[in-house]
Amino acid sequence: MTQPLKHYLQFTSLTADEYAYVFQRAALIKKKFKAYEKHHTLADRTLAMIFEKASTRTRVSFEAGMYQLGGSVVNLTTGDSQLGRAEPIEDSARVISRMTDLVMIRTYGQDKIKNFAANSRVPVINGLTNEFHPCQVMADLFTYIEHRGLTVHPLDCLKGKVVAWVGDGNNMANTWLQAADMLGFTVHVSTPNGYEVNPAIAGLSNSDCYKVFADPMQACEGADLVTTDVWTSMGYEAENDARKQAFADWCVDSDMMAVAKTNALFMHCLPAHRGEEVAADVIDGPQSVVWDEAENRMHVQKALMEYLLLGRQ
Ligand code: CP
Ligand code: NVA
């Protein structure tokens, strides 16, 4: 079976029902990977990866994942392609999508990836933009579900839960809001003044899916999951000094974890800065699942790539 052309540009690009399928499939793909069983559903398919910003996890998880599916990968960066020499994004999309089966892009503005997708013959996946990081939140949700015990209906364990977001109102925060809106949990958001989330970017259908707290401790109270991210995202480096001052009280530490539920998990998309957005004893402590999160990027993205190209198996 093949799919009609379908892109994954933000969390809302798939429905809850599609996430339930992709998570079940990711669990199977992960199990086979652990057992060294071949799973070559994308043999002879090629993934083009375009990186306009740095990456470790996204690069390795997509590249290793595509090889494990029997396919191959072409890697382009701004510096080593015509993308960095002002070839229009529309022309790049037309050309790249005639030679490959799937494209993953990490770039700056969401408008750029939207424009690429509008001119692409093949599915386009968002590997991070200034506005969203949907592959990461998909992996985080899968990790949460896995730690709570995968069930027949994997999304059930998310309903009514509280996710505390401590830190910048950035691409990860926007994506968490979209996930909460769709899947029925609540995000307790605490950011310094001037770094708030902008719900208009997330395009929420229901503003009840998040609550704003001035005090990060209050945001963490009773949370099922506490999560944070770097104070300065890629592309905002010029603001680094100002951000270090503004975010000083937004470090997830053991006091914040102590007011969350006793079985609360800690997540961070990584890379992390110990002593800034998270204390070392939290990220390296027993409630932290950051390494599972990182690994699960690969398993969920394999399921996603397979779904975008082949549909349900
Ligand atoms: N979390 C994440 O996307 O990591 P990279 O920037 O290393 O790809
Ligand atoms: N918010 C971070 C995430 C890095 C994976 C950034 O955009 O740099």
mmCIF file of C-alpha atoms and ligand atoms in Angstrom:
data_model
loop_
_atom_site.group_PDB
_atom_site.id
_atom_site.type_symbol
_atom_site.label_atom_id
_atom_site.label_comp_id
_atom_site.label_asym_id
_atom_site.label_seq_id
_atom_site.Cartn_x
_atom_site.Cartn_y
_atom_site.Cartn_z
ATOM 1 C CA MET A 1 0.000 0.000 0.000
ATOM 2 C CA THR A 2 1.240 3.516 -0.713
ATOM 3 C CA GLN A 3 0.106 6.761 0.880
ATOM 4 C CA PRO A 4 -1.217 9.864 -0.881
ATOM 5 C CA LEU A 5 1.401 12.625 -0.473
ATOM 6 C CA LYS A 6 1.591 13.487 3.220
ATOM 7 C CA HIS A 7 4.047 15.788 4.993
ATOM 8 C CA TYR A 8 5.027 15.929 8.678
ATOM 9 C CA LEU A 9 5.596 19.654 9.243
ATOM 10 C CA GLN A 10 4.202 20.073 12.752
ATOM 11 C CA PHE A 11 2.631 17.910 15.448
ATOM 12 C CA THR A 12 -0.842 18.508 13.996
ATOM 13 C CA SER A 13 0.209 16.955 10.668
ATOM 14 C CA LEU A 14 -0.951 13.571 12.053
ATOM 15 C CA THR A 15 -4.180 12.771 13.911
ATOM 16 C CA ALA A 16 -4.421 11.084 17.327
ATOM 17 C CA ASP A 17 -5.462 7.893 15.560
ATOM 18 C CA GLU A 18 -2.380 8.045 13.327
ATOM 19 C CA TYR A 19 -0.122 8.589 16.366
ATOM 20 C CA ALA A 20 -1.663 5.533 18.025
ATOM 21 C CA TYR A 21 -0.757 3.511 14.913
ATOM 22 C CA VAL A 22 2.770 4.984 14.607
ATOM 23 C CA PHE A 23 3.504 4.284 18.302
ATOM 24 C CA GLN A 24 2.355 0.643 18.006
ATOM 25 C CA ARG A 25 4.513 0.287 14.917
ATOM 26 C CA ALA A 26 7.496 1.975 16.633
ATOM 27 C CA ALA A 27 7.220 -0.541 19.481
ATOM 28 C CA LEU A 28 7.387 -3.412 16.979
ATOM 29 C CA ILE A 29 10.269 -1.821 15.049
ATOM 30 C CA LYS A 30 12.183 -1.256 18.306
ATOM 31 C CA LYS A 31 11.649 -4.865 19.394
ATOM 32 C CA LYS A 32 12.969 -6.164 16.061
ATOM 33 C CA PHE A 33 15.977 -3.801 16.237
ATOM 34 C CA LYS A 34 16.850 -5.106 19.710
ATOM 35 C CA ALA A 35 16.593 -8.690 18.434
ATOM 36 C CA TYR A 36 18.808 -7.954 15.364
ATOM 37 C CA GLU A 37 15.881 -8.874 13.074
ATOM 38 C CA LYS A 38 15.871 -7.306 9.606
ATOM 39 C CA HIS A 39 13.060 -4.845 8.863
ATOM 40 C CA HIS A 40 13.705 -3.677 5.295
ATOM 41 C CA THR A 41 10.363 -2.070 4.471
ATOM 42 C CA LEU A 42 12.027 0.912 2.712
ATOM 43 C CA ALA A 43 14.509 -1.026 0.555
ATOM 44 C CA ASP A 44 15.697 1.029 -2.435
ATOM 45 C CA ARG A 45 14.170 4.246 -1.025
ATOM 46 C CA THR A 46 16.326 7.319 -0.460
ATOM 47 C CA LEU A 47 16.020 9.935 2.262
ATOM 48 C CA ALA A 48 17.496 13.399 1.646
ATOM 49 C CA MET A 49 18.467 15.206 4.850
ATOM 50 C CA ILE A 50 18.971 18.977 4.764
ATOM 51 C CA PHE A 51 20.644 20.587 7.767
ATOM 52 C CA GLU A 52 20.770 24.375 8.007
ATOM 53 C CA LYS A 53 21.512 24.078 11.758
ATOM 54 C CA ALA A 54 23.780 21.721 13.730
ATOM 55 C CA SER A 55 22.613 18.297 14.918
ATOM 56 C CA THR A 56 23.768 15.091 16.569
ATOM 57 C CA ARG A 57 20.602 13.126 17.454
ATOM 58 C CA THR A 58 18.516 14.089 14.441
ATOM 59 C CA ARG A 59 21.339 13.306 12.027
ATOM 60 C CA VAL A 60 22.242 9.944 13.557
ATOM 61 C CA SER A 61 18.676 8.796 14.208
ATOM 62 C CA PHE A 62 17.428 9.535 10.681
ATOM 63 C CA GLU A 63 20.552 8.233 8.965
ATOM 64 C CA ALA A 64 20.928 5.024 10.992
ATOM 65 C CA GLY A 65 17.149 4.544 10.917
ATOM 66 C CA MET A 66 16.928 4.781 7.135
ATOM 67 C CA TYR A 67 19.776 2.288 6.658
ATOM 68 C CA GLN A 68 18.079 -0.087 9.092
ATOM 69 C CA LEU A 69 14.915 0.129 6.944
ATOM 70 C CA GLY A 70 16.976 -0.989 3.929
ATOM 71 C CA GLY A 71 17.171 2.476 2.348
ATOM 72 C CA SER A 72 19.915 5.014 1.812
ATOM 73 C CA VAL A 73 20.574 8.622 2.742
ATOM 74 C CA VAL A 74 21.912 11.805 1.125
ATOM 75 C CA ASN A 75 23.055 14.532 3.533
ATOM 76 C CA LEU A 76 23.102 18.209 2.523
ATOM 77 C CA THR A 77 24.029 21.262 4.538
ATOM 78 C CA THR A 78 23.773 24.950 3.733
ATOM 79 C CA GLY A 79 27.558 25.165 3.447
ATOM 80 C CA ASP A 80 28.058 22.301 0.997
ATOM 81 C CA SER A 81 25.038 22.737 -1.298
ATOM 82 C CA GLN A 82 23.532 25.455 -3.483
ATOM 83 C CA LEU A 83 21.088 26.162 -0.633
ATOM 84 C CA GLY A 84 23.800 28.348 0.880
ATOM 85 C CA ARG A 85 24.311 30.161 -2.417
ATOM 86 C CA ALA A 86 20.783 31.506 -2.720
ATOM 87 C CA GLU A 87 19.222 28.873 -4.996
ATOM 88 C CA PRO A 88 15.488 29.421 -4.416
ATOM 89 C CA ILE A 89 13.995 26.935 -1.949
ATOM 90 C CA GLU A 90 11.244 26.138 -4.483
ATOM 91 C CA ASP A 91 13.819 25.060 -7.089
ATOM 92 C CA SER A 92 15.747 23.009 -4.528
ATOM 93 C CA ALA A 93 12.514 21.248 -3.547
ATOM 94 C CA ARG A 94 11.603 20.459 -7.164
ATOM 95 C CA VAL A 95 15.036 18.984 -7.873
ATOM 96 C CA ILE A 96 15.665 17.076 -4.627
ATOM 97 C CA SER A 97 12.175 15.566 -4.627
ATOM 98 C CA ARG A 98 12.611 14.207 -8.179
ATOM 99 C CA MET A 99 15.607 12.136 -7.085
ATOM 100 C CA THR A 100 14.677 10.983 -3.595
ATOM 101 C CA ASP A 101 11.639 9.451 -1.875
ATOM 102 C CA LEU A 102 11.557 11.440 1.349
ATOM 103 C CA VAL A 103 13.091 14.686 2.667
ATOM 104 C CA MET A 104 13.941 15.675 6.259
ATOM 105 C CA ILE A 105 14.745 19.358 6.848
ATOM 106 C CA ARG A 106 16.190 21.217 9.844
ATOM 107 C CA THR A 107 15.988 24.935 9.216
ATOM 108 C CA TYR A 108 15.037 28.343 10.628
ATOM 109 C CA GLY A 109 11.526 29.639 9.835
ATOM 110 C CA GLN A 110 8.552 27.308 9.485
ATOM 111 C CA ASP A 111 7.645 29.243 6.319
ATOM 112 C CA LYS A 112 10.748 27.800 4.662
ATOM 113 C CA ILE A 113 9.802 24.174 5.274
ATOM 114 C CA LYS A 114 6.200 24.915 4.257
ATOM 115 C CA ASN A 115 7.447 26.400 1.024
ATOM 116 C CA PHE A 116 9.721 23.417 0.392
ATOM 117 C CA ALA A 117 6.821 21.017 1.011
ATOM 118 C CA ALA A 118 4.526 22.957 -1.313
ATOM 119 C CA ASN A 119 7.013 22.326 -4.134
ATOM 120 C CA SER A 120 7.977 18.757 -3.217
ATOM 121 C CA ARG A 121 6.766 15.582 -4.926
ATOM 122 C CA VAL A 122 7.664 13.523 -1.850
ATOM 123 C CA PRO A 123 6.885 13.688 1.887
ATOM 124 C CA VAL A 124 8.770 16.334 3.887
ATOM 125 C CA ILE A 125 9.558 15.876 7.601
ATOM 126 C CA ASN A 126 10.317 18.710 10.038
ATOM 127 C CA GLY A 127 13.606 17.921 11.792
ATOM 128 C CA LEU A 128 13.315 21.209 13.802
ATOM 129 C CA THR A 129 12.392 24.754 12.918
ATOM 130 C CA ASN A 130 12.345 27.914 15.037
ATOM 131 C CA GLU A 131 8.665 27.206 15.712
ATOM 132 C CA PHE A 132 8.385 23.409 16.115
ATOM 133 C CA HIS A 133 10.223 20.144 16.835
ATOM 134 C CA PRO A 134 7.552 17.506 16.242
ATOM 135 C CA CYS A 135 9.833 14.444 15.876
ATOM 136 C CA GLN A 136 11.221 15.157 19.351
ATOM 137 C CA VAL A 137 7.822 15.454 21.040
ATOM 138 C CA MET A 138 6.674 12.315 19.237
ATOM 139 C CA ALA A 139 9.692 10.482 20.708
ATOM 140 C CA ASP A 140 9.021 12.001 24.142
ATOM 141 C CA LEU A 141 5.399 10.836 24.124
ATOM 142 C CA PHE A 142 6.453 7.359 23.037
ATOM 143 C CA THR A 143 9.004 7.337 25.877
ATOM 144 C CA TYR A 144 6.345 8.383 28.400
ATOM 145 C CA ILE A 145 3.979 5.668 27.168
ATOM 146 C CA GLU A 146 6.772 3.078 27.293
ATOM 147 C CA HIS A 147 7.643 3.988 30.891
ATOM 148 C CA ARG A 148 3.994 3.745 31.924
ATOM 149 C CA GLY A 149 3.566 0.411 30.097
ATOM 150 C CA LEU A 150 2.516 0.219 26.432
ATOM 151 C CA THR A 151 -1.132 -0.747 26.111
ATOM 152 C CA VAL A 152 -3.499 -1.635 23.278
ATOM 153 C CA HIS A 153 -4.511 2.034 23.204
ATOM 154 C CA PRO A 154 -1.147 3.727 23.780
ATOM 155 C CA LEU A 155 -2.559 7.247 24.035
ATOM 156 C CA ASP A 156 -4.875 6.446 26.969
ATOM 157 C CA CYS A 157 -2.124 6.858 29.551
ATOM 158 C CA LEU A 158 -1.652 10.510 28.507
ATOM 159 C CA LYS A 159 -5.226 11.650 29.109
ATOM 160 C CA GLY A 160 -5.597 14.054 32.038
ATOM 161 C CA LYS A 161 -1.873 14.075 32.810
ATOM 162 C CA VAL A 162 0.175 17.178 33.658
ATOM 163 C CA VAL A 163 3.412 18.041 31.861
ATOM 164 C CA ALA A 164 5.446 20.859 33.481
ATOM 165 C CA TRP A 165 7.369 22.953 30.962
ATOM 166 C CA VAL A 166 10.073 25.005 32.714
ATOM 167 C CA GLY A 167 12.060 27.487 30.634
ATOM 168 C CA ASP A 168 11.893 29.087 27.221
ATOM 169 C CA GLY A 169 8.642 29.432 25.264
ATOM 170 C CA ASN A 170 10.429 27.912 22.261
ATOM 171 C CA ASN A 171 9.940 25.353 19.476
ATOM 172 C CA MET A 172 9.691 22.472 21.972
ATOM 173 C CA ALA A 173 7.167 24.350 24.132
ATOM 174 C CA ASN A 174 4.985 25.149 21.096
ATOM 175 C CA THR A 175 5.043 21.501 20.067
ATOM 176 C CA TRP A 176 4.131 20.298 23.572
ATOM 177 C CA LEU A 177 1.106 22.635 23.462
ATOM 178 C CA GLN A 178 -0.013 21.154 20.146
ATOM 179 C CA ALA A 179 0.348 17.629 21.558
ATOM 180 C CA ALA A 180 -1.621 18.506 24.707
ATOM 181 C CA ASP A 181 -4.373 20.091 22.651
ATOM 182 C CA MET A 182 -4.718 16.966 20.519
ATOM 183 C CA LEU A 183 -4.146 14.209 23.072
ATOM 184 C CA GLY A 184 -5.980 15.526 26.141
ATOM 185 C CA PHE A 185 -3.304 16.417 28.687
ATOM 186 C CA THR A 186 -2.331 19.784 30.206
ATOM 187 C CA VAL A 187 0.972 21.665 30.019
ATOM 188 C CA HIS A 188 1.903 23.805 33.036
ATOM 189 C CA VAL A 189 4.135 26.441 31.459
ATOM 190 C CA SER A 190 6.561 28.607 33.432
ATOM 191 C CA THR A 191 8.847 30.972 31.537
ATOM 192 C CA PRO A 192 10.649 34.185 32.538
ATOM 193 C CA ASN A 193 8.956 37.440 31.559
ATOM 194 C CA GLY A 194 9.542 38.183 27.913
ATOM 195 C CA TYR A 195 10.028 34.524 26.944
ATOM 196 C CA GLU A 196 6.386 33.378 27.121
ATOM 197 C CA VAL A 197 4.834 30.843 24.764
ATOM 198 C CA ASN A 198 2.761 32.324 21.975
ATOM 199 C CA PRO A 199 -0.321 30.105 21.642
ATOM 200 C CA ALA A 200 -1.088 31.674 18.253
ATOM 201 C CA ILE A 201 1.995 29.910 16.842
ATOM 202 C CA ALA A 202 0.740 26.565 18.102
ATOM 203 C CA GLY A 203 -2.729 27.336 16.665
ATOM 204 C CA LEU A 204 -4.570 25.701 19.568
ATOM 205 C CA SER A 205 -8.203 24.639 19.310
ATOM 206 C CA ASN A 206 -8.646 24.811 23.089
ATOM 207 C CA SER A 207 -6.741 27.106 25.455
ATOM 208 C CA ASP A 208 -7.543 24.783 28.424
ATOM 209 C CA CYS A 209 -4.658 22.550 27.355
ATOM 210 C CA TYR A 210 -2.136 24.841 29.068
ATOM 211 C CA LYS A 211 -1.848 26.951 32.221
ATOM 212 C CA VAL A 212 0.725 29.669 32.840
ATOM 213 C CA PHE A 213 2.636 29.915 36.157
ATOM 214 C CA ALA A 214 4.978 32.745 37.151
ATOM 215 C CA ASP A 215 6.745 30.420 39.597
ATOM 216 C CA PRO A 216 8.376 27.292 38.107
ATOM 217 C CA MET A 217 7.916 25.441 41.431
ATOM 218 C CA GLN A 218 4.162 25.887 41.120
ATOM 219 C CA ALA A 219 4.239 24.634 37.534
ATOM 220 C CA CYS A 220 5.926 21.432 38.742
ATOM 221 C CA GLU A 221 3.470 20.758 41.580
ATOM 222 C CA GLY A 222 1.748 17.411 40.998
ATOM 223 C CA ALA A 223 3.253 17.017 37.507
ATOM 224 C CA ASP A 224 3.530 13.589 35.878
ATOM 225 C CA LEU A 225 6.391 14.768 33.705
ATOM 226 C CA VAL A 226 8.823 17.666 34.138
ATOM 227 C CA THR A 227 10.645 18.851 31.049
ATOM 228 C CA THR A 228 12.890 21.675 29.932
ATOM 229 C CA ASP A 229 15.237 22.701 27.138
ATOM 230 C CA VAL A 230 18.237 24.965 26.557
ATOM 231 C CA TRP A 231 17.846 28.626 27.508
ATOM 232 C CA THR A 232 19.198 29.692 24.106
ATOM 233 C CA SER A 233 18.009 27.827 21.033
ATOM 234 C CA MET A 234 19.961 27.633 17.784
ATOM 235 C CA GLY A 235 19.645 30.887 15.880
ATOM 236 C CA TYR A 236 19.279 33.013 19.061
ATOM 237 C CA GLU A 237 22.939 32.940 20.181
ATOM 238 C CA ALA A 238 23.209 36.769 20.167
ATOM 239 C CA GLU A 239 20.757 36.801 23.115
ATOM 240 C CA ASN A 240 22.797 34.342 25.175
ATOM 241 C CA ASP A 241 24.018 36.736 27.889
ATOM 242 C CA ALA A 242 20.622 38.345 28.420
ATOM 243 C CA ARG A 243 18.993 34.927 28.548
ATOM 244 C CA LYS A 244 21.448 33.601 31.149
ATOM 245 C CA GLN A 245 20.359 36.404 33.476
ATOM 246 C CA ALA A 246 16.644 36.128 32.746
ATOM 247 C CA PHE A 247 16.508 32.329 33.136
ATOM 248 C CA ALA A 248 18.615 31.985 36.317
ATOM 249 C CA ASP A 249 15.591 30.844 38.398
ATOM 250 C CA TRP A 250 14.381 28.418 35.731
ATOM 251 C CA CYS A 251 16.778 25.574 36.453
ATOM 252 C CA VAL A 252 15.010 22.248 37.038
ATOM 253 C CA ASP A 253 16.486 21.068 40.319
ATOM 254 C CA SER A 254 15.690 18.461 42.960
ATOM 255 C CA ASP A 255 13.330 20.891 44.776
ATOM 256 C CA MET A 256 11.191 21.155 41.647
ATOM 257 C CA MET A 257 11.236 17.372 41.152
ATOM 258 C CA ALA A 258 10.262 16.925 44.828
ATOM 259 C CA VAL A 259 6.939 18.769 44.360
ATOM 260 C CA ALA A 260 6.059 16.777 41.227
ATOM 261 C CA LYS A 261 4.411 13.344 41.577
ATOM 262 C CA THR A 262 6.686 10.768 43.208
ATOM 263 C CA ASN A 263 6.767 8.754 39.980
ATOM 264 C CA ALA A 264 7.259 11.849 37.761
ATOM 265 C CA LEU A 265 9.673 11.496 34.868
ATOM 266 C CA PHE A 266 12.233 14.094 33.792
ATOM 267 C CA MET A 267 12.825 14.738 30.074
ATOM 268 C CA HIS A 268 15.137 16.985 28.055
ATOM 269 C CA CYS A 269 15.460 16.818 24.276
ATOM 270 C CA LEU A 270 19.245 17.357 24.582
ATOM 271 C CA PRO A 271 21.848 18.737 24.189
ATOM 272 C CA ALA A 272 21.734 19.821 27.858
ATOM 273 C CA HIS A 273 23.712 22.299 29.923
ATOM 274 C CA ARG A 274 24.090 20.957 33.463
ATOM 275 C CA GLY A 275 23.901 23.815 35.962
ATOM 276 C CA GLU A 276 21.855 26.009 33.596
ATOM 277 C CA GLU A 277 18.404 24.678 32.632
ATOM 278 C CA VAL A 278 18.842 21.470 34.646
ATOM 279 C CA ALA A 279 20.812 20.434 37.727
ATOM 280 C CA ALA A 280 23.224 17.527 37.232
ATOM 281 C CA ASP A 281 21.550 15.436 39.947
ATOM 282 C CA VAL A 282 18.207 15.688 38.083
ATOM 283 C CA ILE A 283 19.373 14.879 34.543
ATOM 284 C CA ASP A 284 21.684 12.148 35.859
ATOM 285 C CA GLY A 285 19.217 11.026 38.546
ATOM 286 C CA PRO A 286 16.727 8.143 38.761
ATOM 287 C CA GLN A 287 13.711 10.031 37.360
ATOM 288 C CA SER A 288 15.518 11.083 34.205
ATOM 289 C CA VAL A 289 14.699 9.194 30.991
ATOM 290 C CA VAL A 290 16.740 11.379 28.645
ATOM 291 C CA TRP A 291 18.739 8.516 27.088
ATOM 292 C CA ASP A 292 15.568 6.572 26.299
ATOM 293 C CA GLU A 293 14.151 9.738 24.730
ATOM 294 C CA ALA A 294 17.214 10.113 22.526
ATOM 295 C CA GLU A 295 17.163 6.463 21.437
ATOM 296 C CA ASN A 296 13.432 6.553 20.769
ATOM 297 C CA ARG A 297 13.949 9.332 18.205
ATOM 298 C CA MET A 298 15.230 6.612 15.907
ATOM 299 C CA HIS A 299 12.449 4.092 16.519
ATOM 300 C CA VAL A 300 9.543 6.549 16.141
ATOM 301 C CA GLN A 301 11.100 8.198 13.077
ATOM 302 C CA LYS A 302 11.506 4.785 11.406
ATOM 303 C CA ALA A 303 7.798 4.187 12.016
ATOM 304 C CA LEU A 304 7.001 7.693 10.744
ATOM 305 C CA MET A 305 9.059 7.348 7.541
ATOM 306 C CA GLU A 306 7.463 3.973 6.850
ATOM 307 C CA TYR A 307 3.983 5.395 7.480
ATOM 308 C CA LEU A 308 4.497 8.438 5.243
ATOM 309 C CA LEU A 309 5.701 6.266 2.376
ATOM 310 C CA LEU A 310 3.710 3.053 2.755
ATOM 311 C CA GLY A 311 0.710 3.855 4.935
ATOM 312 C CA ARG A 312 -0.525 1.270 7.444
ATOM 313 C CA GLN A 313 1.117 -2.147 7.151
HETATM 314 N N1 CP B 1 17.187 16.773 20.293
HETATM 315 C C1 CP B 1 17.747 17.025 19.106
HETATM 316 O O1 CP B 1 17.072 17.292 18.109
HETATM 317 O O2 CP B 1 19.109 16.911 19.085
HETATM 318 P P1 CP B 1 20.103 17.358 17.921
HETATM 319 O O3 CP B 1 20.105 18.849 17.859
HETATM 320 O O4 CP B 1 21.427 16.780 18.333
HETATM 321 O O5 CP B 1 19.631 16.769 16.625
HETATM 322 N N1 NVA B 2 15.203 24.378 21.339
HETATM 323 C C1 NVA B 2 16.449 23.806 20.882
HETATM 324 C C2 NVA B 2 16.286 22.349 20.626
HETATM 325 C C3 NVA B 2 17.534 21.652 20.168
HETATM 326 C C4 NVA B 2 17.309 20.220 19.832
HETATM 327 C C5 NVA B 2 16.921 24.549 19.639
HETATM 328 O O1 NVA B 2 16.072 24.881 18.797
HETATM 329 O O2 NVA B 2 18.116 24.807 19.514
#
